[in-house]
Short mmCIF file of C-alpha atoms and ligand atoms in Angstrom, two decimals:
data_model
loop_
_atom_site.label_atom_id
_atom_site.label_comp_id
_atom_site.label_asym_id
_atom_site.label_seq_id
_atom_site.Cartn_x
_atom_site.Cartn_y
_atom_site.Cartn_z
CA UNK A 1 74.24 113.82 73.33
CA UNK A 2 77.37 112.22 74.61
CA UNK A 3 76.45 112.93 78.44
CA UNK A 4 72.41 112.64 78.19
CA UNK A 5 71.43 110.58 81.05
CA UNK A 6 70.11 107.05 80.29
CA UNK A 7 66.19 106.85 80.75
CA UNK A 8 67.09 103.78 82.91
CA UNK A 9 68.69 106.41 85.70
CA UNK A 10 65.63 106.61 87.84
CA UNK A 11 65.40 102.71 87.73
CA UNK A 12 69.34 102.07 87.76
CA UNK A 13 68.81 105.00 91.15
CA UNK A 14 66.29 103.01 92.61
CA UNK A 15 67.98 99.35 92.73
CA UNK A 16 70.89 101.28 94.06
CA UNK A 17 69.17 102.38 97.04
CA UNK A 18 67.54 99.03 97.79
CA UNK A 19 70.51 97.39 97.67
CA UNK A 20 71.89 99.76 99.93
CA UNK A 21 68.95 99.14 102.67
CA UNK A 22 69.02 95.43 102.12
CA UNK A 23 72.58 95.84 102.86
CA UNK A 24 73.94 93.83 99.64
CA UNK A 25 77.15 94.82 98.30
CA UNK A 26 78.22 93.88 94.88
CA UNK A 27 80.81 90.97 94.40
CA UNK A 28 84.64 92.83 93.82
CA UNK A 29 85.32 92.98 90.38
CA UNK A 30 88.61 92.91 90.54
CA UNK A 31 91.15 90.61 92.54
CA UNK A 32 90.74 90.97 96.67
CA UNK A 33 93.91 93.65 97.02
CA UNK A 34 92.90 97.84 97.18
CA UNK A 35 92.88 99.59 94.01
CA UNK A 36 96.75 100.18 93.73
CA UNK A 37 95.83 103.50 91.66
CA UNK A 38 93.45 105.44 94.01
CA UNK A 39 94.29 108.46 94.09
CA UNK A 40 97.56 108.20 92.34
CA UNK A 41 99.40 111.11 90.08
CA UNK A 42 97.82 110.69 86.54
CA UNK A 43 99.16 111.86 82.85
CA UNK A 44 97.16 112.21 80.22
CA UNK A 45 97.66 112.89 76.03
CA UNK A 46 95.23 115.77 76.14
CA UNK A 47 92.82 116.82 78.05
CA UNK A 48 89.08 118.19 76.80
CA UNK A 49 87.47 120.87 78.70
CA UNK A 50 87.71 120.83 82.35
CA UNK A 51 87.85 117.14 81.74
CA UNK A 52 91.38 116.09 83.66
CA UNK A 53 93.46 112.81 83.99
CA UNK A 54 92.84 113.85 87.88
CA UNK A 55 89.52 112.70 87.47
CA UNK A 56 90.67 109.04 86.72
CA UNK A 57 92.00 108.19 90.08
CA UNK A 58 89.31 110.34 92.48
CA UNK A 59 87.27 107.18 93.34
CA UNK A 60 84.00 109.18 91.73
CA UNK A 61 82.65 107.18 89.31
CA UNK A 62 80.78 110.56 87.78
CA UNK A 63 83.66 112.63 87.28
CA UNK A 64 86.02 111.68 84.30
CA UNK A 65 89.01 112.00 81.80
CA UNK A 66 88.09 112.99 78.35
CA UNK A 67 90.65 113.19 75.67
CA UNK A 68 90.79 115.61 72.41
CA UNK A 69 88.30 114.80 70.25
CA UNK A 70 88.60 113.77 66.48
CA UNK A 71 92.32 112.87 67.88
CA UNK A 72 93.03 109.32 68.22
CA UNK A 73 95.05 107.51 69.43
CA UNK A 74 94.72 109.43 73.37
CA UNK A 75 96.37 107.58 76.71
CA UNK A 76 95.82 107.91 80.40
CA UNK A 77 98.82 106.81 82.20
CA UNK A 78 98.71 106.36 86.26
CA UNK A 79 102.02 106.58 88.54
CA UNK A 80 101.28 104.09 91.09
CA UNK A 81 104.64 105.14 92.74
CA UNK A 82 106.87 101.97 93.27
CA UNK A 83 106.89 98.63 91.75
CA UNK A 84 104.17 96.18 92.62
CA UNK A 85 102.20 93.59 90.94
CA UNK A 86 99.18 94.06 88.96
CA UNK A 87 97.10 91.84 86.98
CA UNK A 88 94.01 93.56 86.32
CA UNK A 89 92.29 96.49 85.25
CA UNK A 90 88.91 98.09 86.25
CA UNK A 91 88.34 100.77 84.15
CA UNK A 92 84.79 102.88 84.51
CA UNK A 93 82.72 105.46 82.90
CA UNK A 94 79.73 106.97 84.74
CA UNK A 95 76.91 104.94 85.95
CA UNK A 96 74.37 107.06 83.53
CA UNK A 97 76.28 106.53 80.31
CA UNK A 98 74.88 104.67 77.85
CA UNK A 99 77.22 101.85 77.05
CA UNK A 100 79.72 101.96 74.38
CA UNK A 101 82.86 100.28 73.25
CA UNK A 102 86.17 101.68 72.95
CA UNK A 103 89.14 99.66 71.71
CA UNK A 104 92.49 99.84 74.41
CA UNK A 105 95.81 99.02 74.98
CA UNK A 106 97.43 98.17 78.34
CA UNK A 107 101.03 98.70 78.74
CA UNK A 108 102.83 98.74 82.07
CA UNK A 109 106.57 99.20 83.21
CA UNK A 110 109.22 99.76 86.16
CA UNK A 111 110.41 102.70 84.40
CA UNK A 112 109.40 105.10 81.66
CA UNK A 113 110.31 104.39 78.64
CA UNK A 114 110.07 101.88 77.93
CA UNK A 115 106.90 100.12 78.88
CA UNK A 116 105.97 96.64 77.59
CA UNK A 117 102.49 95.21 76.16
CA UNK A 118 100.02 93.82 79.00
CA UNK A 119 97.23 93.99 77.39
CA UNK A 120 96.95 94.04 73.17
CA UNK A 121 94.64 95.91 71.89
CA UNK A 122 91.07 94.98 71.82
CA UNK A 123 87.43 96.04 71.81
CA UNK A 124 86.07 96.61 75.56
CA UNK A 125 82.42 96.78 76.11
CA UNK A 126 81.91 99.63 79.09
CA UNK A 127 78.71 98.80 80.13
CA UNK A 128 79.50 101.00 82.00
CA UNK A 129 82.72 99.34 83.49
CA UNK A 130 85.24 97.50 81.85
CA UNK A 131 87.63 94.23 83.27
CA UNK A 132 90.46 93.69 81.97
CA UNK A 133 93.34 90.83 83.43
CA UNK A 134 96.17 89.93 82.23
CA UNK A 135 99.68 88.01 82.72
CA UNK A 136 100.52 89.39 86.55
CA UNK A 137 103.88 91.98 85.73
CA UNK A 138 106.01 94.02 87.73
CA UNK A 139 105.20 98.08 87.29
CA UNK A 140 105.31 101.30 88.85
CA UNK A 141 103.65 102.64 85.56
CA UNK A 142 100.86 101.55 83.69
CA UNK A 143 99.08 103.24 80.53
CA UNK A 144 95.64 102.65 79.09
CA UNK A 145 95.97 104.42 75.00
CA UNK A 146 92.53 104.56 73.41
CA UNK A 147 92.28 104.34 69.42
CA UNK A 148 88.18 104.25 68.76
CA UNK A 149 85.48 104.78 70.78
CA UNK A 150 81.65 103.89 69.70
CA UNK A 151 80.09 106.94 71.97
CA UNK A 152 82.06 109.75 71.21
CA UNK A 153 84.95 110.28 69.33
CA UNK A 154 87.52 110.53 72.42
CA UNK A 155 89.51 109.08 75.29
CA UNK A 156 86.79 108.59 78.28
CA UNK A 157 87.73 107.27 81.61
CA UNK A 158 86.00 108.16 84.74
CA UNK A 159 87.64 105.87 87.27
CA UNK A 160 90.99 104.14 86.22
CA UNK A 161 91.33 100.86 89.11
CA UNK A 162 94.55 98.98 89.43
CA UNK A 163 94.93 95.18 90.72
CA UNK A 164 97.60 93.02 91.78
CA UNK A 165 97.11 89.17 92.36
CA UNK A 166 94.70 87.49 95.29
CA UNK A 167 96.98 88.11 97.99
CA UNK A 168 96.86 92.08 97.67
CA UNK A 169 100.67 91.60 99.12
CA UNK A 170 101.91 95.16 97.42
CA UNK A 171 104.45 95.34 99.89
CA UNK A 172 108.03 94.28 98.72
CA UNK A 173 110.17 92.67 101.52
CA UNK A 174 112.85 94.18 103.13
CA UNK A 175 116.64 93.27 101.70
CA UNK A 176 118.62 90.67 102.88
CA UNK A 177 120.95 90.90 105.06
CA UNK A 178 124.79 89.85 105.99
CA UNK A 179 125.39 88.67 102.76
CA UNK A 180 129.14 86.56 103.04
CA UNK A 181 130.82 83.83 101.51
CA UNK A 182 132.89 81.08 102.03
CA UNK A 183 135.03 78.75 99.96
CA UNK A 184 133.48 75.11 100.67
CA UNK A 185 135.91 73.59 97.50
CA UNK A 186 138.11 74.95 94.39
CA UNK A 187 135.89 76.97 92.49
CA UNK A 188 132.88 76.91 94.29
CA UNK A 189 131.71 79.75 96.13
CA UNK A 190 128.56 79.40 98.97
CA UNK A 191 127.09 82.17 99.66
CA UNK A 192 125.04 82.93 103.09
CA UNK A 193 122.84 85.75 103.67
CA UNK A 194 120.11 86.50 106.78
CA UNK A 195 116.66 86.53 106.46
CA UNK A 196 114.69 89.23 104.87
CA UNK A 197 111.10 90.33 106.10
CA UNK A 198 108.17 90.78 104.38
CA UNK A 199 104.66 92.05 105.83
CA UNK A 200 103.01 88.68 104.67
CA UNK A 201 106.04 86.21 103.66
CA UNK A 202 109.46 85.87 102.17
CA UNK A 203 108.89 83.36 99.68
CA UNK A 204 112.16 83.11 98.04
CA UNK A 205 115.60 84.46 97.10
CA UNK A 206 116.78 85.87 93.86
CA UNK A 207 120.65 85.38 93.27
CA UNK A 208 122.65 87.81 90.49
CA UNK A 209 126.19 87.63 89.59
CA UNK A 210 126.88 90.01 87.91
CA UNK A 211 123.58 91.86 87.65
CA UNK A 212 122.27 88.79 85.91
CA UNK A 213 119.91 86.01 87.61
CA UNK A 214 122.51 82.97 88.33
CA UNK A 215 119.61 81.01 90.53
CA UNK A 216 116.64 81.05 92.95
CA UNK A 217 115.89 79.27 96.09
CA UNK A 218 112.69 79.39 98.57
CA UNK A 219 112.35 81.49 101.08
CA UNK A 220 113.52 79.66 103.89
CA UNK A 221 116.63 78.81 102.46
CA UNK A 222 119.46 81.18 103.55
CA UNK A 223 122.23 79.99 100.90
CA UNK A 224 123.37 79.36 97.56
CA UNK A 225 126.40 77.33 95.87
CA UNK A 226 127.59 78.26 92.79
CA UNK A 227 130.17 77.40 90.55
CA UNK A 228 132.40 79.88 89.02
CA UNK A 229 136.01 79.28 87.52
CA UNK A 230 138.44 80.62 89.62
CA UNK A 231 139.79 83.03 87.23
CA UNK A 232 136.63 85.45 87.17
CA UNK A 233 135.88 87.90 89.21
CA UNK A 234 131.99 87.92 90.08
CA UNK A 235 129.69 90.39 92.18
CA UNK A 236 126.88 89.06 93.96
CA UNK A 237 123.57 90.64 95.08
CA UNK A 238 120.41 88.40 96.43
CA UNK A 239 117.07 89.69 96.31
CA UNK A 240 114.21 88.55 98.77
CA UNK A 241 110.78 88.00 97.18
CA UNK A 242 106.73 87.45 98.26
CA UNK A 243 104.41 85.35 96.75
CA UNK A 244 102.79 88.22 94.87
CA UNK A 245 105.80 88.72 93.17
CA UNK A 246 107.01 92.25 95.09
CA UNK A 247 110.62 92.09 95.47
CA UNK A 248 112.94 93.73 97.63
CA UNK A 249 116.15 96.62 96.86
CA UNK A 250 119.34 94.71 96.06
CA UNK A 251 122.10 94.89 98.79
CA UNK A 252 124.86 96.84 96.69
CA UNK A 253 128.36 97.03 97.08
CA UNK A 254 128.66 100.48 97.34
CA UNK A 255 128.10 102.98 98.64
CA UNK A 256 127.91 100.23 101.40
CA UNK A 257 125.38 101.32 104.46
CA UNK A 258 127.43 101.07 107.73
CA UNK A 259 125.16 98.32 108.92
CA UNK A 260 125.11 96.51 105.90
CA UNK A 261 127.82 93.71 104.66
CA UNK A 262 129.13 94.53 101.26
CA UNK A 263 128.23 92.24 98.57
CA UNK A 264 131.22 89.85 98.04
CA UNK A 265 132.73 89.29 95.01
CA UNK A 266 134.47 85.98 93.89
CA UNK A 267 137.53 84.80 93.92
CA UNK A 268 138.88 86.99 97.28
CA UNK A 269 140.93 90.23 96.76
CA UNK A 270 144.29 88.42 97.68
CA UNK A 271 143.47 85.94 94.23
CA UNK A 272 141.91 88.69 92.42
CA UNK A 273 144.02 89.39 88.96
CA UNK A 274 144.81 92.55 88.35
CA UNK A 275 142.64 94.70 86.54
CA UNK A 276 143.23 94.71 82.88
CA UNK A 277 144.79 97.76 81.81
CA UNK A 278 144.72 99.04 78.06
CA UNK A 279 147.26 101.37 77.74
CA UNK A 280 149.29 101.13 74.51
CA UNK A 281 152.94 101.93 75.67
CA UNK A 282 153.74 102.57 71.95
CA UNK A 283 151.95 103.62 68.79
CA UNK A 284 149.98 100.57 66.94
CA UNK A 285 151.92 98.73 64.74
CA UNK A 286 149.28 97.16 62.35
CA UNK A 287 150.22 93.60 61.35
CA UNK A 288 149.57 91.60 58.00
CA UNK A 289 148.93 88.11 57.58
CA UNK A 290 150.22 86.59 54.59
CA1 CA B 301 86.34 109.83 88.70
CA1 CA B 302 104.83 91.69 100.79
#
């Protein structure tokens, strides 16, 4: 009885169609960008029947995913193909279902494993379309894992919709460019860079030494001071940024692009120490303390 149309269909049908004539459109659900999963690669636990993960990401609200049954927990996992961010979920089941709950997770991450909680697990009425926001987060991959469902005892998805914030910016910006560095005073070092682009804005820069965030500044601010003793040896990278949160490839060191400045690294070569070598020139002696 799982798929038995509602008795509301011919009803549910005819509102349809007068909204259609009367030319009314219903309110987006979902923040203003595009649905970042349409028609995105999907992965599934297990399938049922002829009952794919495909069927998530088609943009028909009647076709859908349906899990093994008598199996839980079942996830539904969409590749939305670079990093972008996303802070809600649509997810659907066909228009003619009667409604049901079925309790969800969201995780979501740049890579996979591992993927982090966006979403804990809780109770979502599909009636016959769930919302679900959350925290905005960076993610290329984002997974939906079922553990009860009040219809039938399985996994059901029929469209699986992905949103970032307002903007719909999904777009990272380009990478900076140029990146150099002066020595303005004993152990500082300022660093200069050119201006990334972005299709709606470069909000700000992201600085690493190191590979670890040493400071940010807006995004029309081309440089950054830092202090560093002179004795270390640090790499740089900057990273442009949008407001949505999208942010662009890191200019690395190397391989360097022809066109590209390498990134510099602090204090010059000429004051650089030598690299620490660890090469015992005799057997270890071990030593006692009295
Ligand atoms: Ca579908
Ligand atoms: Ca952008």
């Amino acid at each position: 009885m799982k798929r038995k149309p509602s008795l509301l269909r011919p009803l549910a049908a005819a509102i349809a169609v007068a909204l259609a004539v009367i030319g009314w459109s219903a309110p987006p659900a979902a923040a203003a960008g595009p649905n970042l999963a349409a028609g995105k690669p999907v992965t599934v636990s297990s399938t049922t029947d002829v009952y794919g993960g495909g069927n998530a990401t088609d943009g028909n609200q009647a076709t859908y995913w349906e899990s093994a049954n008598n199996a839980f927990p079942q996830w539904i996992q969409v590749d939305l193909g670079s990093a972008v961010s996303v802070n809600e979920l649509v997810l659907k089941l066909p228009s003619t279902w009667e409604s049901r709950t079925q309790t969800l997770t969201v995780q979501g991450g740049t890579v996979n494993p591992p993927l982090t909680t966006l979403s804990a697990s809780a109770t979502r009425t599909f009636a016959p379309a769930a919302t679900i926001t959350f925290t905005a987060a960076t993610v290329r991959y984002i997974r939906v894992t079922v553990t009860a469902n009040t219809g039938w005892p399985a996994g059901q998805l029929s469209e699986f919709e992905v949103y970032g914030p307002g903007s719909g910016d999904t777009q990272a910006p380009t990478a900076p460019g140029g990146l150099a560095y002066t020595e303005p005073a004993s152990g500082q070092i300022k660093l200069t860079w050119t201006a990334a682009t972005d299709d709606v804005g470069v909000t700000g820069y992201d600085v690493y030494a190191n590979n670890t965030l040493r400071g940010s500044v807006a995004g029309n601010v081309l440089t950054y001071t830092d202090n560093q003793p002179g004795t270390l040896t640090v790499a740089y990278y900057v990273k442009a940024r949008d407001a949505a949160g999208n942010q662009s490839p890191a200019r690395t060191p190397s391989p360097a692009p022809a066109a590209a400045a390498p990134a510099p690294t602090w204090p010059p070569a000429s004051r650089s120490p030598p690299p620490p070598t660890c090469t015992p020139t005799s057997p270890r002696t071990p030593t006692t303390t009295a």
